[in-house]
CSV table of C-alpha atoms in Angstrom, one decimal:
chain,number,residue,atom,x,y,z
O,234,GLN,CA,-2.7,10.7,-10.8
O,235,SER,CA,-5.9,11.5,-8.8
O,236,ALA,CA,-6.9,9.3,-5.9
O,237,LEU,CA,-9.6,6.7,-6.5
O,238,THR,CA,-13.0,7.7,-5.1
O,239,GLN,CA,-14.5,5.8,-2.2
O,240,PRO,CA,-17.5,6.7,0.0
O,241,PRO,CA,-16.2,8.0,3.4
O,242,SER,CA,-18.3,5.6,5.3
O,243,ALA,CA,-20.4,2.4,5.1
O,244,SER,CA,-22.2,0.3,7.7
O,245,GLY,CA,-24.2,-2.8,8.4
O,246,SER,CA,-25.5,-4.8,11.3
O,247,PRO,CA,-23.9,-8.1,12.3
O,248,GLY,CA,-24.7,-10.8,9.9
O,249,GLN,CA,-25.7,-8.4,7.2
O,250,SER,CA,-23.7,-7.4,4.1
O,251,ALA,CA,-21.9,-4.1,3.3
O,252,THR,CA,-20.5,-3.0,-0.1
O,253,ILE,CA,-17.9,-0.4,-0.7
O,254,SER,CA,-17.3,1.1,-4.1
O,255,CYS,CA,-14.1,2.4,-5.7
O,256,THR,CA,-14.3,4.6,-8.8
O,257,GLY,CA,-11.4,5.4,-11.0
O,258,THR,CA,-10.9,5.9,-14.7
O,259,SER,CA,-10.1,3.9,-17.8
O,260,SER,CA,-6.4,4.6,-17.0
O,261,ASP,CA,-6.5,2.7,-13.8
O,262,VAL,CA,-9.5,0.6,-12.5
O,263,GLY,CA,-11.1,0.3,-15.8
O,264,GLY,CA,-8.0,-0.5,-17.7
O,265,TYR,CA,-6.4,-3.2,-15.6
O,266,ASN,CA,-7.4,-6.1,-13.4
O,267,HIS,CA,-4.8,-5.2,-10.8
O,268,VAL,CA,-7.3,-3.9,-8.3
O,269,SER,CA,-6.7,-4.6,-4.7
O,270,TRP,CA,-8.4,-4.0,-1.4
O,271,TYR,CA,-6.8,-3.5,2.0
O,272,GLN,CA,-8.1,-3.5,5.5
O,273,GLN,CA,-6.6,-1.3,8.1
O,274,HIS,CA,-7.3,-1.3,11.8
O,275,PRO,CA,-6.2,1.7,13.9
O,276,GLY,CA,-2.5,1.9,14.4
O,277,LYS,CA,-1.8,-1.1,12.2
O,278,ALA,CA,-0.3,-1.6,8.8
O,279,PRO,CA,-2.8,-2.4,6.0
O,280,LYS,CA,-3.7,-6.0,5.3
O,281,LEU,CA,-4.3,-7.4,1.8
O,282,MET,CA,-7.9,-8.7,1.5
O,283,ILE,CA,-8.5,-8.9,-2.3
O,284,TYR,CA,-6.1,-8.8,-5.2
O,285,GLU,CA,-6.7,-9.0,-9.0
O,286,VAL,CA,-10.2,-7.7,-8.5
O,287,ASN,CA,-11.7,-10.8,-6.9
O,288,LYS,CA,-8.9,-13.1,-5.6
O,289,ARG,CA,-8.5,-13.8,-1.9
O,290,PRO,CA,-5.1,-14.4,-0.3
O,291,SER,CA,-4.8,-17.5,1.9
O,292,GLY,CA,-6.3,-16.9,5.3
O,293,VAL,CA,-8.8,-14.2,4.2
O,294,PRO,CA,-12.4,-15.4,5.0
O,295,ASP,CA,-14.6,-16.0,2.0
O,296,ARG,CA,-17.0,-13.5,3.4
O,297,PHE,CA,-14.9,-11.0,1.6
O,298,SER,CA,-15.4,-10.7,-2.2
O,299,GLY,CA,-14.5,-8.3,-5.0
O,300,SER,CA,-15.9,-7.4,-8.3
O,301,LYS,CA,-15.5,-4.8,-11.1
O,302,SER,CA,-17.7,-3.2,-13.7
O,303,GLY,CA,-16.2,-0.6,-16.0
O,304,ASN,CA,-14.3,2.0,-14.0
O,305,THR,CA,-15.8,1.0,-10.6
O,306,ALA,CA,-14.6,-1.8,-8.4
O,307,SER,CA,-16.5,-3.1,-5.3
O,308,LEU,CA,-15.7,-4.9,-2.1
O,309,THR,CA,-18.5,-6.8,-0.4
O,310,VAL,CA,-18.3,-8.1,3.1
O,311,SER,CA,-21.0,-10.6,3.9
O,312,GLY,CA,-22.0,-11.9,7.3
O,313,LEU,CA,-20.6,-8.8,9.0
O,314,GLN,CA,-18.7,-9.4,12.2
O,315,ALA,CA,-17.4,-7.0,14.8
O,316,GLU,CA,-13.8,-7.5,13.8
O,317,ASP,CA,-14.6,-6.3,10.2
O,318,GLU,CA,-15.0,-2.8,11.6
O,319,ALA,CA,-11.9,-1.0,10.0
O,320,ASP,CA,-10.9,1.3,7.3
O,321,TYR,CA,-10.8,-0.1,3.8
O,322,TYR,CA,-8.7,1.1,0.9
O,323,CYS,CA,-8.8,0.2,-2.8
O,324,SER,CA,-5.7,0.4,-5.0
O,325,SER,CA,-5.1,0.0,-8.7
O,326,TYR,CA,-2.1,-0.2,-11.1
O,327,THR,CA,-2.2,2.7,-13.6
O,328,SER,CA,-1.2,3.4,-17.2
O,329,SER,CA,1.6,5.7,-15.8
O,330,ASP,CA,3.3,2.6,-14.4
O,331,SER,CA,2.4,3.7,-10.9
O,332,TRP,CA,-0.1,2.8,-8.3
O,333,VAL,CA,-3.1,4.8,-6.9
O,334,PHE,CA,-5.1,4.4,-3.8
O,335,GLY,CA,-8.6,5.4,-2.7
O,336,GLY,CA,-9.2,7.9,0.1
O,337,GLY,CA,-10.6,5.1,2.3
O,338,THR,CA,-14.0,4.0,3.7
O,339,LYS,CA,-14.7,3.5,7.4
O,340,LEU,CA,-16.8,0.4,7.8
O,341,THR,CA,-18.9,0.4,10.9
O,342,VAL,CA,-20.6,-2.7,12.3
O,343,LEU,CA,-23.7,-1.4,14.0
Q,109,GLN,CA,7.9,-16.5,8.0
Q,110,VAL,CA,8.0,-13.4,5.8
Q,111,GLN,CA,9.0,-10.3,7.7
Q,112,LEU,CA,9.8,-6.7,6.8
Q,113,LEU,CA,11.4,-4.8,9.6
Q,114,GLN,CA,11.7,-1.1,9.3
Q,115,SER,CA,13.9,1.5,11.0
Q,116,GLY,CA,12.6,3.7,13.8
Q,117,ALA,CA,10.8,7.0,13.9
Q,118,GLU,CA,12.5,10.1,12.6
Q,119,VAL,CA,12.0,13.8,13.4
Q,120,LYS,CA,13.5,16.2,10.8
Q,121,LYS,CA,13.6,19.9,10.0
Q,122,PRO,CA,12.2,21.3,6.8
Q,123,GLY,CA,14.8,21.0,4.0
Q,124,ALA,CA,16.6,18.0,5.6
Q,125,SER,CA,16.7,14.5,4.2
Q,126,VAL,CA,15.6,11.2,5.7
Q,127,LYS,CA,16.6,7.6,4.9
Q,128,VAL,CA,14.3,4.8,6.0
Q,129,SER,CA,15.4,1.1,5.9
Q,130,CYS,CA,13.4,-2.1,5.4
Q,131,LYS,CA,15.1,-5.4,6.2
Q,132,ALA,CA,13.5,-8.4,4.5
Q,133,SER,CA,13.6,-12.0,5.8
Q,134,GLY,CA,11.8,-15.3,5.4
Q,135,TYR,CA,11.9,-15.3,1.6
Q,136,THR,CA,14.2,-14.9,-1.4
Q,137,PHE,CA,14.9,-11.2,-1.4
Q,138,THR,CA,15.7,-10.9,-5.1
Q,139,SER,CA,12.5,-12.6,-6.2
Q,140,TYR,CA,10.0,-10.0,-5.2
Q,141,TYR,CA,9.6,-6.3,-6.0
Q,142,VAL,CA,9.4,-4.0,-2.9
Q,143,HIS,CA,7.3,-0.9,-2.8
Q,144,TRP,CA,7.2,2.1,-0.5
Q,145,VAL,CA,3.8,3.6,0.4
Q,146,ARG,CA,3.2,6.5,2.8
Q,147,GLN,CA,0.2,7.6,4.7
Q,148,ALA,CA,-0.3,11.0,6.1
Q,149,PRO,CA,-2.3,11.4,9.3
Q,150,GLY,CA,-6.0,10.7,8.6
Q,151,GLN,CA,-5.4,10.2,4.9
Q,152,GLY,CA,-5.4,7.3,2.5
Q,153,PRO,CA,-2.1,5.7,1.4
Q,154,GLU,CA,0.0,7.2,-1.3
Q,155,TRP,CA,2.4,5.2,-3.5
Q,156,VAL,CA,6.0,6.4,-3.3
Q,157,GLY,CA,8.1,4.1,-5.4
Q,158,ARG,CA,9.2,0.6,-6.3
Q,159,ILE,CA,12.4,-1.3,-6.7
Q,160,LYS,CA,13.3,-4.7,-8.3
Q,161,PRO,CA,15.9,-6.1,-5.9
Q,162,SER,CA,17.4,-8.5,-8.4
Q,163,ASP,CA,18.8,-5.7,-10.6
Q,164,GLY,CA,18.1,-2.4,-8.7
Q,165,SER,CA,15.8,-1.0,-11.3
Q,166,ARG,CA,13.3,1.4,-9.8
Q,167,ILE,CA,10.5,3.8,-10.5
Q,168,HIS,CA,9.2,6.7,-8.4
Q,169,ALA,CA,6.0,8.6,-8.0
Q,170,HIS,CA,6.0,11.5,-10.5
Q,171,LYS,CA,4.9,13.9,-7.7
Q,172,LEU,CA,8.1,13.1,-5.7
Q,173,GLN,CA,10.4,12.9,-8.7
Q,174,GLY,CA,13.8,14.4,-7.9
Q,175,ARG,CA,13.3,14.1,-4.2
Q,176,VAL,CA,12.9,10.4,-3.6
Q,177,THR,CA,15.4,7.5,-4.2
Q,178,VAL,CA,14.7,3.9,-3.5
Q,179,THR,CA,17.8,1.6,-3.3
Q,180,ARG,CA,18.7,-1.9,-2.1
Q,181,ASP,CA,21.6,-3.8,-0.6
Q,182,THR,CA,21.4,-7.5,-1.6
Q,183,SER,CA,24.2,-8.4,0.9
Q,184,THR,CA,21.8,-7.5,3.8
Q,185,ASN,CA,18.5,-8.0,2.1
Q,186,THR,CA,17.6,-4.4,2.9
Q,187,VAL,CA,15.7,-1.8,0.9
Q,188,TYR,CA,16.1,2.0,1.5
Q,189,MET,CA,13.9,5.0,0.8
Q,190,GLU,CA,15.5,8.4,0.9
Q,191,LEU,CA,13.5,11.6,0.7
Q,192,SER,CA,15.2,14.9,0.4
Q,193,SER,CA,14.2,18.6,0.7
Q,194,LEU,CA,11.6,17.6,3.3
Q,195,ARG,CA,8.5,19.7,3.8
Q,196,SER,CA,5.8,19.6,6.4
Q,197,GLU,CA,3.5,17.8,4.0
Q,198,ASP,CA,6.0,14.8,3.9
Q,199,THR,CA,5.0,14.0,7.5
Q,200,ALA,CA,3.6,10.5,7.3
Q,201,ILE,CA,4.0,6.9,8.2
Q,202,TYR,CA,6.2,5.3,5.6
Q,203,TYR,CA,5.7,1.6,4.9
Q,204,CYS,CA,7.6,-0.9,2.8
Q,205,ALA,CA,5.6,-3.6,1.2
Q,206,ARG,CA,6.3,-6.7,-0.8
Q,207,ASP,CA,4.7,-7.2,-4.2
Q,208,ASN,CA,3.1,-10.6,-4.7
Q,209,HIS,CA,3.9,-10.7,-8.4
Q,210,VAL,CA,0.5,-9.3,-9.4
Q,211,TRP,CA,0.9,-5.7,-8.3
Q,212,SER,CA,-0.6,-6.1,-4.8
Q,213,TYR,CA,1.2,-5.9,-1.5
Q,214,ASP,CA,1.0,-9.1,0.5
Q,215,TYR,CA,3.4,-8.3,3.3
Q,216,TRP,CA,4.0,-4.9,5.0
Q,217,GLY,CA,6.5,-3.5,7.3
Q,218,GLN,CA,5.4,-2.1,10.6
Q,219,GLY,CA,5.7,1.5,9.4
Q,220,THR,CA,8.1,4.3,10.2
Q,221,LEU,CA,6.8,7.7,11.3
Q,222,VAL,CA,8.6,10.6,9.7
Q,223,THR,CA,7.8,13.9,11.3
Q,224,VAL,CA,8.9,17.1,9.6
Q,225,SER,CA,8.8,20.1,11.9
Q,226,SER,CA,10.8,23.2,12.6
């Protein structure tokens, strides 16, 4: 199972928005709504930010939103804040009854 | 509160085996799947395997088939991940993570660094 494709970097100024894409295939992202997004700060474990494409766990700010079109999912962070600077990974359930992650995107708040 | 507490860092020689533990607390252990995910230095996460604590049924990443085993002990609410025939490319932080019933990981352990070096 190949890793999902993410851009290596994204950026935005405080208060602006940034969008990160995650491209897979019809066997993973395109075939299921089990797409998740994780935020990871250096030296920390990942934190769930979005699940089932567009649902936010309790405690995650509504500045974080998710969507999907075909084989590509997206994470949008609105009203960027300094603490949003981190690595972001997408993940999807697959038709092989396994899970696959993206290579990660480093989000920089300028 | 939900906690997943993992065992400490390990250093192993190529060809050896390692067993990492993950003790769960703060929730009903048998009601949630537990996954193992590893992350090599500077890389994205990689799914390793999953176990259903209520009956012990498990699946593993095809890439690691034959080398990885995920088990659990319901008397201590602990999940284990054992990886054999270690290679340098197995060097990574290994995380356990709870599945939130919809194939996402809502709680993570603190991670266990496994270093494979001669």
